[in-house]
XYZ file of C-alpha atoms in Angstrom:
398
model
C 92.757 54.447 104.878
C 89.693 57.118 105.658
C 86.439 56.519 105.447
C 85.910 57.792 101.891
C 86.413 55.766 99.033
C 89.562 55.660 97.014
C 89.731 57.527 93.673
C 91.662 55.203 91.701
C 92.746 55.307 87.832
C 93.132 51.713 86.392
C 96.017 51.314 83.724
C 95.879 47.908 81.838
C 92.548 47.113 83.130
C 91.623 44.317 80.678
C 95.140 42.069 81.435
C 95.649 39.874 84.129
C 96.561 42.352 87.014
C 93.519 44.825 85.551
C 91.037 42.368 86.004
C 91.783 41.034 89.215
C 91.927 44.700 90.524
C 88.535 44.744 89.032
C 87.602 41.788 90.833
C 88.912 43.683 94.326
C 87.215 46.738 93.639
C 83.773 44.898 93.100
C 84.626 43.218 96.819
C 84.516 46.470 98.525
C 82.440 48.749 96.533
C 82.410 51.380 100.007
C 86.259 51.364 100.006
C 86.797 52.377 95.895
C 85.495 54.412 93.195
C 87.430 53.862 89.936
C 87.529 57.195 88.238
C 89.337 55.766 85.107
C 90.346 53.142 83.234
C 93.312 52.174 80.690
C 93.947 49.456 78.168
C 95.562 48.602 75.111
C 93.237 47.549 72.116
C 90.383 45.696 73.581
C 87.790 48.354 73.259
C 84.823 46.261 73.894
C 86.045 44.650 77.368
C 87.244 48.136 78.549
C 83.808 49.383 77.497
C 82.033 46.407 79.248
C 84.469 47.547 82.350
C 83.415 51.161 82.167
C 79.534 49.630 82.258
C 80.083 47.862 85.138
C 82.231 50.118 87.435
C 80.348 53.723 86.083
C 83.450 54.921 84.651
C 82.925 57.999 82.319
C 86.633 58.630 81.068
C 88.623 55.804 79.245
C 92.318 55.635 77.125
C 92.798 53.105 74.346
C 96.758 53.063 73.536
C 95.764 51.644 70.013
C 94.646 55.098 68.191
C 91.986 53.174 66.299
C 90.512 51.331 68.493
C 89.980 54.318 70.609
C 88.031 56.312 67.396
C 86.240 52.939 66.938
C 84.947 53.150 70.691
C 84.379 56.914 70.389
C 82.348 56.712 67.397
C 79.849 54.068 69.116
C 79.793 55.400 72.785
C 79.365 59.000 72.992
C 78.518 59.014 76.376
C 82.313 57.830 77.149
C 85.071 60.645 77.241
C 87.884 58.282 75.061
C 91.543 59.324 75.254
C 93.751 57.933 73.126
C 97.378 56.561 72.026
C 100.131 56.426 74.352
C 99.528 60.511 75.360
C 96.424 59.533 76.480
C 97.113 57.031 79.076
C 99.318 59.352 79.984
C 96.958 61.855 80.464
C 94.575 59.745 82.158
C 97.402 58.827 84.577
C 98.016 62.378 85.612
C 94.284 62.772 86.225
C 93.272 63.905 89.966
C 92.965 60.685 91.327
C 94.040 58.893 94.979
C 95.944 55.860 93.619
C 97.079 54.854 89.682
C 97.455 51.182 89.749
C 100.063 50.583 86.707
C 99.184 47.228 85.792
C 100.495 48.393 81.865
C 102.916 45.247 80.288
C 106.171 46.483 78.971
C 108.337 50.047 78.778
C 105.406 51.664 77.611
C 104.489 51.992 81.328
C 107.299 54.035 81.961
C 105.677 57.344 81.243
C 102.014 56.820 82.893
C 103.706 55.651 85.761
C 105.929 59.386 85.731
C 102.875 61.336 84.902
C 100.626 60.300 87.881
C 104.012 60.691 90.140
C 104.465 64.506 88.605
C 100.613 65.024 89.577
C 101.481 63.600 93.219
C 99.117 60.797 93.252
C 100.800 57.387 94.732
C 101.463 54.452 91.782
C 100.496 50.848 92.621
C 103.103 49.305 90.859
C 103.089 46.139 88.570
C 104.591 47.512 85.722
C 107.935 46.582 86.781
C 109.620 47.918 83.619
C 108.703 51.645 85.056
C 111.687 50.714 87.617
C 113.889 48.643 85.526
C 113.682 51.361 82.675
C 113.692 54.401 84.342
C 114.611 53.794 87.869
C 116.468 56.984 88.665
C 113.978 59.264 86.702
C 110.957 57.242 89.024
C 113.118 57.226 92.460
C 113.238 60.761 92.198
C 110.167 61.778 91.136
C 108.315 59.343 93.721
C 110.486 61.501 96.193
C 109.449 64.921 94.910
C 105.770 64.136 94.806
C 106.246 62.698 98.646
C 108.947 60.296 99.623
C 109.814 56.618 97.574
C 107.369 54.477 100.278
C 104.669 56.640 100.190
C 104.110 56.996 96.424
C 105.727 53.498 95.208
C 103.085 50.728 96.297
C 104.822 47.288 95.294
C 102.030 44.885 93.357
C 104.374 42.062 92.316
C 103.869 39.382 95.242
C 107.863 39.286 96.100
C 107.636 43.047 96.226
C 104.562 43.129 98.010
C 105.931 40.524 100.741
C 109.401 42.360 101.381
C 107.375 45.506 102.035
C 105.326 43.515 104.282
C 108.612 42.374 106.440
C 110.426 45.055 105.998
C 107.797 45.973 108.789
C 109.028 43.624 111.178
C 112.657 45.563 112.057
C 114.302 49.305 111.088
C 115.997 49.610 108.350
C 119.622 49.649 109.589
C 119.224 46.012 111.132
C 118.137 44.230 107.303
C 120.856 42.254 106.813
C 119.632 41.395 103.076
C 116.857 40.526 101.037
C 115.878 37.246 99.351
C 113.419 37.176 96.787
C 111.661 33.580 95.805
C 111.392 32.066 92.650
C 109.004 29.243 91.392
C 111.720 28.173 88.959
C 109.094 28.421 86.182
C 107.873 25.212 84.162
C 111.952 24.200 83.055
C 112.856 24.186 86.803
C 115.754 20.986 86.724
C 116.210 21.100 83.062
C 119.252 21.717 81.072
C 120.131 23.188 78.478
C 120.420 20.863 76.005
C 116.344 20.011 77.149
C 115.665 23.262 77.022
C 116.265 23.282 72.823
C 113.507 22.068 71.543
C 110.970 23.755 73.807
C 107.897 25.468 72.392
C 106.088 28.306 73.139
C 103.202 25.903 74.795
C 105.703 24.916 76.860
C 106.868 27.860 77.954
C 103.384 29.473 79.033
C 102.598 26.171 81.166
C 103.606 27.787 84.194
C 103.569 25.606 86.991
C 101.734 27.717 90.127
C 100.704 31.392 88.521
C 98.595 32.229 85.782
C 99.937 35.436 84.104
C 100.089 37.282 81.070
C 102.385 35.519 78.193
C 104.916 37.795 78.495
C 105.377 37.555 82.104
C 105.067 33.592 81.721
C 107.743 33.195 79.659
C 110.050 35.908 81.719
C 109.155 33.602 84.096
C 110.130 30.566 82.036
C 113.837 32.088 81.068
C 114.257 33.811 85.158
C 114.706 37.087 83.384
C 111.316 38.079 85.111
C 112.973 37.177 88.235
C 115.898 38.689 87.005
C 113.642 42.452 86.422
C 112.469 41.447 90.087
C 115.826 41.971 91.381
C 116.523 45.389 89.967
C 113.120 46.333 90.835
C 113.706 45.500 94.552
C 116.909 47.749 94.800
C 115.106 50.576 93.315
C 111.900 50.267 95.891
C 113.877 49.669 99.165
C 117.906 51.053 98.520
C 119.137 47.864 99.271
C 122.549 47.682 98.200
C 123.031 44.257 95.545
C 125.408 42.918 97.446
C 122.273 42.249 99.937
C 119.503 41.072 97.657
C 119.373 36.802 96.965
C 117.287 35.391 95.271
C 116.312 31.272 96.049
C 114.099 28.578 94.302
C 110.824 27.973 96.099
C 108.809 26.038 93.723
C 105.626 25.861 95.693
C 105.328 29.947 95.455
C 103.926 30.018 98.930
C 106.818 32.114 100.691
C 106.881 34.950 98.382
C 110.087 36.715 99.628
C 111.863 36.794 102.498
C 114.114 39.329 105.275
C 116.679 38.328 106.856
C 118.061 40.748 109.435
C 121.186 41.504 110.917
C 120.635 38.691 113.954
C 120.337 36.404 111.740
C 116.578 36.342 112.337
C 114.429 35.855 109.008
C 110.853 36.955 108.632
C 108.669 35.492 105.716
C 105.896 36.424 104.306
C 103.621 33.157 102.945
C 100.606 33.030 101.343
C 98.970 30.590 98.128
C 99.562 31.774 94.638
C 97.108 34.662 93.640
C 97.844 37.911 92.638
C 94.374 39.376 94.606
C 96.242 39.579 97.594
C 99.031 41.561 96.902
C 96.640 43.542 94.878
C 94.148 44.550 97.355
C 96.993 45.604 99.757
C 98.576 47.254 97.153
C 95.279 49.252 96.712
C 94.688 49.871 100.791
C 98.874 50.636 101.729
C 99.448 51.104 104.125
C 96.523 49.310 105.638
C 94.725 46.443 105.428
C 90.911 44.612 104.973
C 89.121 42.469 106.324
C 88.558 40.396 103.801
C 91.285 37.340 102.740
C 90.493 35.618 98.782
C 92.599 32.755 99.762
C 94.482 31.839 102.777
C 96.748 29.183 103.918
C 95.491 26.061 105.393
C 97.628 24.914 108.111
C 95.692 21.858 109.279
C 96.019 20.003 105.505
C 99.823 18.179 105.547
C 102.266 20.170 103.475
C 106.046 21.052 102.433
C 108.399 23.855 101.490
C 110.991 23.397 99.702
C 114.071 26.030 98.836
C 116.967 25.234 95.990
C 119.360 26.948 94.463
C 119.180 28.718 91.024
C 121.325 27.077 88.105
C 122.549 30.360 86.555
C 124.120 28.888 83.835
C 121.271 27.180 82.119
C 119.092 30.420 83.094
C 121.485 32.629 82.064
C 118.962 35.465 81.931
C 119.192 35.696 85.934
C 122.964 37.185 85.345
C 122.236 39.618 82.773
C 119.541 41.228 84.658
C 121.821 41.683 87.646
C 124.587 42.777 85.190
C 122.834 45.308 83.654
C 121.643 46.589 87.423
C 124.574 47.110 88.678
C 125.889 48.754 85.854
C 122.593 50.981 86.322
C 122.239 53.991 84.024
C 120.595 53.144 80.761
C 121.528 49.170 80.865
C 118.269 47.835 82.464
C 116.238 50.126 79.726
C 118.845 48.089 77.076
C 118.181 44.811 79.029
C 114.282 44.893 78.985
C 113.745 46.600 75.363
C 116.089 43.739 74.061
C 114.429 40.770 76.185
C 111.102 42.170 74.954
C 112.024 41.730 70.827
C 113.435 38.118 71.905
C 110.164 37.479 73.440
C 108.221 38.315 70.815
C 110.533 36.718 67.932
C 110.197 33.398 70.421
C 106.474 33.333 70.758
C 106.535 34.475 66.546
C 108.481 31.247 65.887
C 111.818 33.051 64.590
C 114.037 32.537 67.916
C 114.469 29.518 69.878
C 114.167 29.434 73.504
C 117.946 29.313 74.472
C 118.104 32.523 71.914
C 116.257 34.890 73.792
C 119.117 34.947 76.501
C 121.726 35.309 74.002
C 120.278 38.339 71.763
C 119.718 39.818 74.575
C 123.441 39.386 75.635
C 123.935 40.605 72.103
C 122.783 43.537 72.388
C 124.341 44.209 75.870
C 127.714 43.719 74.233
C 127.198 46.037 71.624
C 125.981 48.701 74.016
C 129.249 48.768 75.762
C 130.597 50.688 73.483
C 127.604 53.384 72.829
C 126.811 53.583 76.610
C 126.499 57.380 77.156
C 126.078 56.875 80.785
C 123.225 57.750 83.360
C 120.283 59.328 81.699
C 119.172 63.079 83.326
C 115.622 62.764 81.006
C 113.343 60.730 79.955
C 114.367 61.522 76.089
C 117.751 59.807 77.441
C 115.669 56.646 78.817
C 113.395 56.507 75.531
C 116.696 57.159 73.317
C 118.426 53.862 74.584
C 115.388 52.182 74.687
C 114.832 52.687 70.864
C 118.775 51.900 70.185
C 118.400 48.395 71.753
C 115.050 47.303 70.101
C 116.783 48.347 66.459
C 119.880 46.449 67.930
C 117.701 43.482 68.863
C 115.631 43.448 65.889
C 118.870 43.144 63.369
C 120.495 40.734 65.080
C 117.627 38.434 65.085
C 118.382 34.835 63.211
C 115.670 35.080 60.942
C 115.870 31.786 59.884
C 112.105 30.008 61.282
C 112.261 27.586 64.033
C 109.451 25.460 65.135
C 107.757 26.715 68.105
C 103.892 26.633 68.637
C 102.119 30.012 69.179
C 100.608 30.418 72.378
């Protein structure tokens, strides 16, 4: 990276991945200026943000909470609605670090891309939703690598070995998983759960909906989809293991049989702050591993049919075309009916089957626009929503 400082536009600032990238920013104030900043309705944390960085141009994606903020600080230029994080993404920046939850990301992510700038990426859904529409336009604006900067930690760690050998001698790719807080249950354990249980996640502290992604292994599931799309691995190549101690965060293993890891403890900074210097890196570490304190690592395999999430993901990536945008649109309803109280845990898996079955027969094949994308997006949420069992189910909100 040069010597000047990093223009960088902020989407989802006040979530998990927003405020750690905060955090990174404020450790190397001579390495980043943050020229923008995104979030959802939380105008007085984004405003307290915009204080504390110097930021002068902000985007609410809840209309009135961005009049609200307009109305008491004049002195801050406030976008808002979903157009206006998009605008704010296509701003003239260096780097747009996506950390927006959900499919809304989709069309930031696209915007910055159209403008050329290179997208930190930990909105996953940008790939799982539109992964052809983003492949190609990370390649028009300058070539998938350069303008697709992984920020999930499996991501960020097969980008980091991929380093370690070409391309033509990866023999595949396996992505960890912490097995999530029901790692060894089954099924019939896995009935009563509540939505407390589901957040407790063992090793990471995330978001809720990421939690309980992580809790059902659809998250891992997205992860999967989302690594084909970033390195054109074919799926026939790309495993995914249990590693519940979420120290080795992904792994290559190359044609020799030779497999290069990359380890380090559970915290999202890291993979952030490389993320935000790609392709170099600091000298500065938040957490490393200590090697002299006694220790294990332990790898399992996944029990697919209790997480039967895992499957469906890889299902609807294969099948490519407009299935992931099904997949994720229908996992989010479930999600939210679970952590509402109208869905039970086992039920999020099969409404989103469901609606996967229904879509076989109204598939129209791979989209060529983003109206295509957004269409079967909208189809699956309506398909989700009606087939929910309405009936209440005891679950504790979160």
């Amino acid at each position: 990276m040069s010597a000047d400082r990093r223009r960088v536009v902020l989407l989802g600032s006040t979530g998990s991945i927003g405020t750690q990238a905060l955090e990174v920013v404020a450790t190397h104030p001579d390495r980043f200026e943050v020229v923008g900043l995104a979030a959802g309705s939380d105008a007085t944390a984004l405003a307290a943000q915009a204080d504390a960085h110097g930021v002068r141009c902000v985007a609410l994606a809840d209309p009135e909470a961005a009049r609200a903020l307009r109305a008491a600080r004049p002195d801050l230029d406030v976008l808002d609605g979903q157009r206006g994080v998009v605008e704010l993404a296509g701003t003239d920046a260096d780097l747009v670090l996506n950390g927006v939850t959900g499919a809304v990301g989709l069309e930031p992510t696209l915007a910055a891309l159209a403008a050329g700038t290179p997208v930190a990426l930990a909105n996953k859904e940008s790939l799982i939703v539109g992964g052809d529409l983003v492949v190609a336009a990370a390649e028009r604006a300058g070539g998938r690598e350069s303008h697709l900067i992984p920020v999930d930690s499996e991501h960020s760690a097969l980008a980091q070995c991929l380093r370690g050998g070409r391309r033509s001698e990866v023999g595949r790719l396996v992505v960890t998983a912490s097995g999530g807080p029901f790692r060894g249950c089954s099924a019939a354990e896995l009935a009563e759960v509540t939505v407390d249980d589901a957040l407790a996640h063992p090793t990471w502290a995330m978001g809720p909906v990421v939690t309980i992604n992580s809790a059902t292994l659809m998250n891992k599931g997205l992860e999967l989809i989302e690594a084909h799309e970033l390195f054109a691995v074919p799926w026939d190549r790309i495993d995914v293991v249990v590693h519940p101690q979420s120290v080795v965060h992904s792994m290559v293993e190359f044609v020799d049989g030779s497999t290069i890891a990359q380890l380090s403890p559970p915290d999202m900074r890291l993979p952030i702050q490389l993320a935000m210097t790609w392709p170099e890196r600091v000298d500065h570490a938040f957490v490393a591993c200590d090697w002299t304190r006694a220790s294990e690592l332990t790898f399992e395999p996944v029990d697919r049919t209790t997480f039967r999430a895992l499957d469906l993901a890889e299902e609807a990536g294969r099948r490519r075309g407009t299935w992931p945008a099904v997949l994720n649109a229908a996992n989010e309803v479930a999600v939210d009916a679970f952590r509402a109280g109208r869905l039970p845990f086992l039920g999020i898996a099969d409404l989103v089957e469901g609606t996967m079955d229904a879509w076989a027969a109204t598939d129209p094949g791979a989209p060529n626009q983003l109206q295509d994308v957004l269409d079967a997006d909208a189809w699956a949420r309506e398909r989700a929503t009606a087939g929910l069992d309405v009936r209440p189910v005891v679950a504790v909100e979160g």
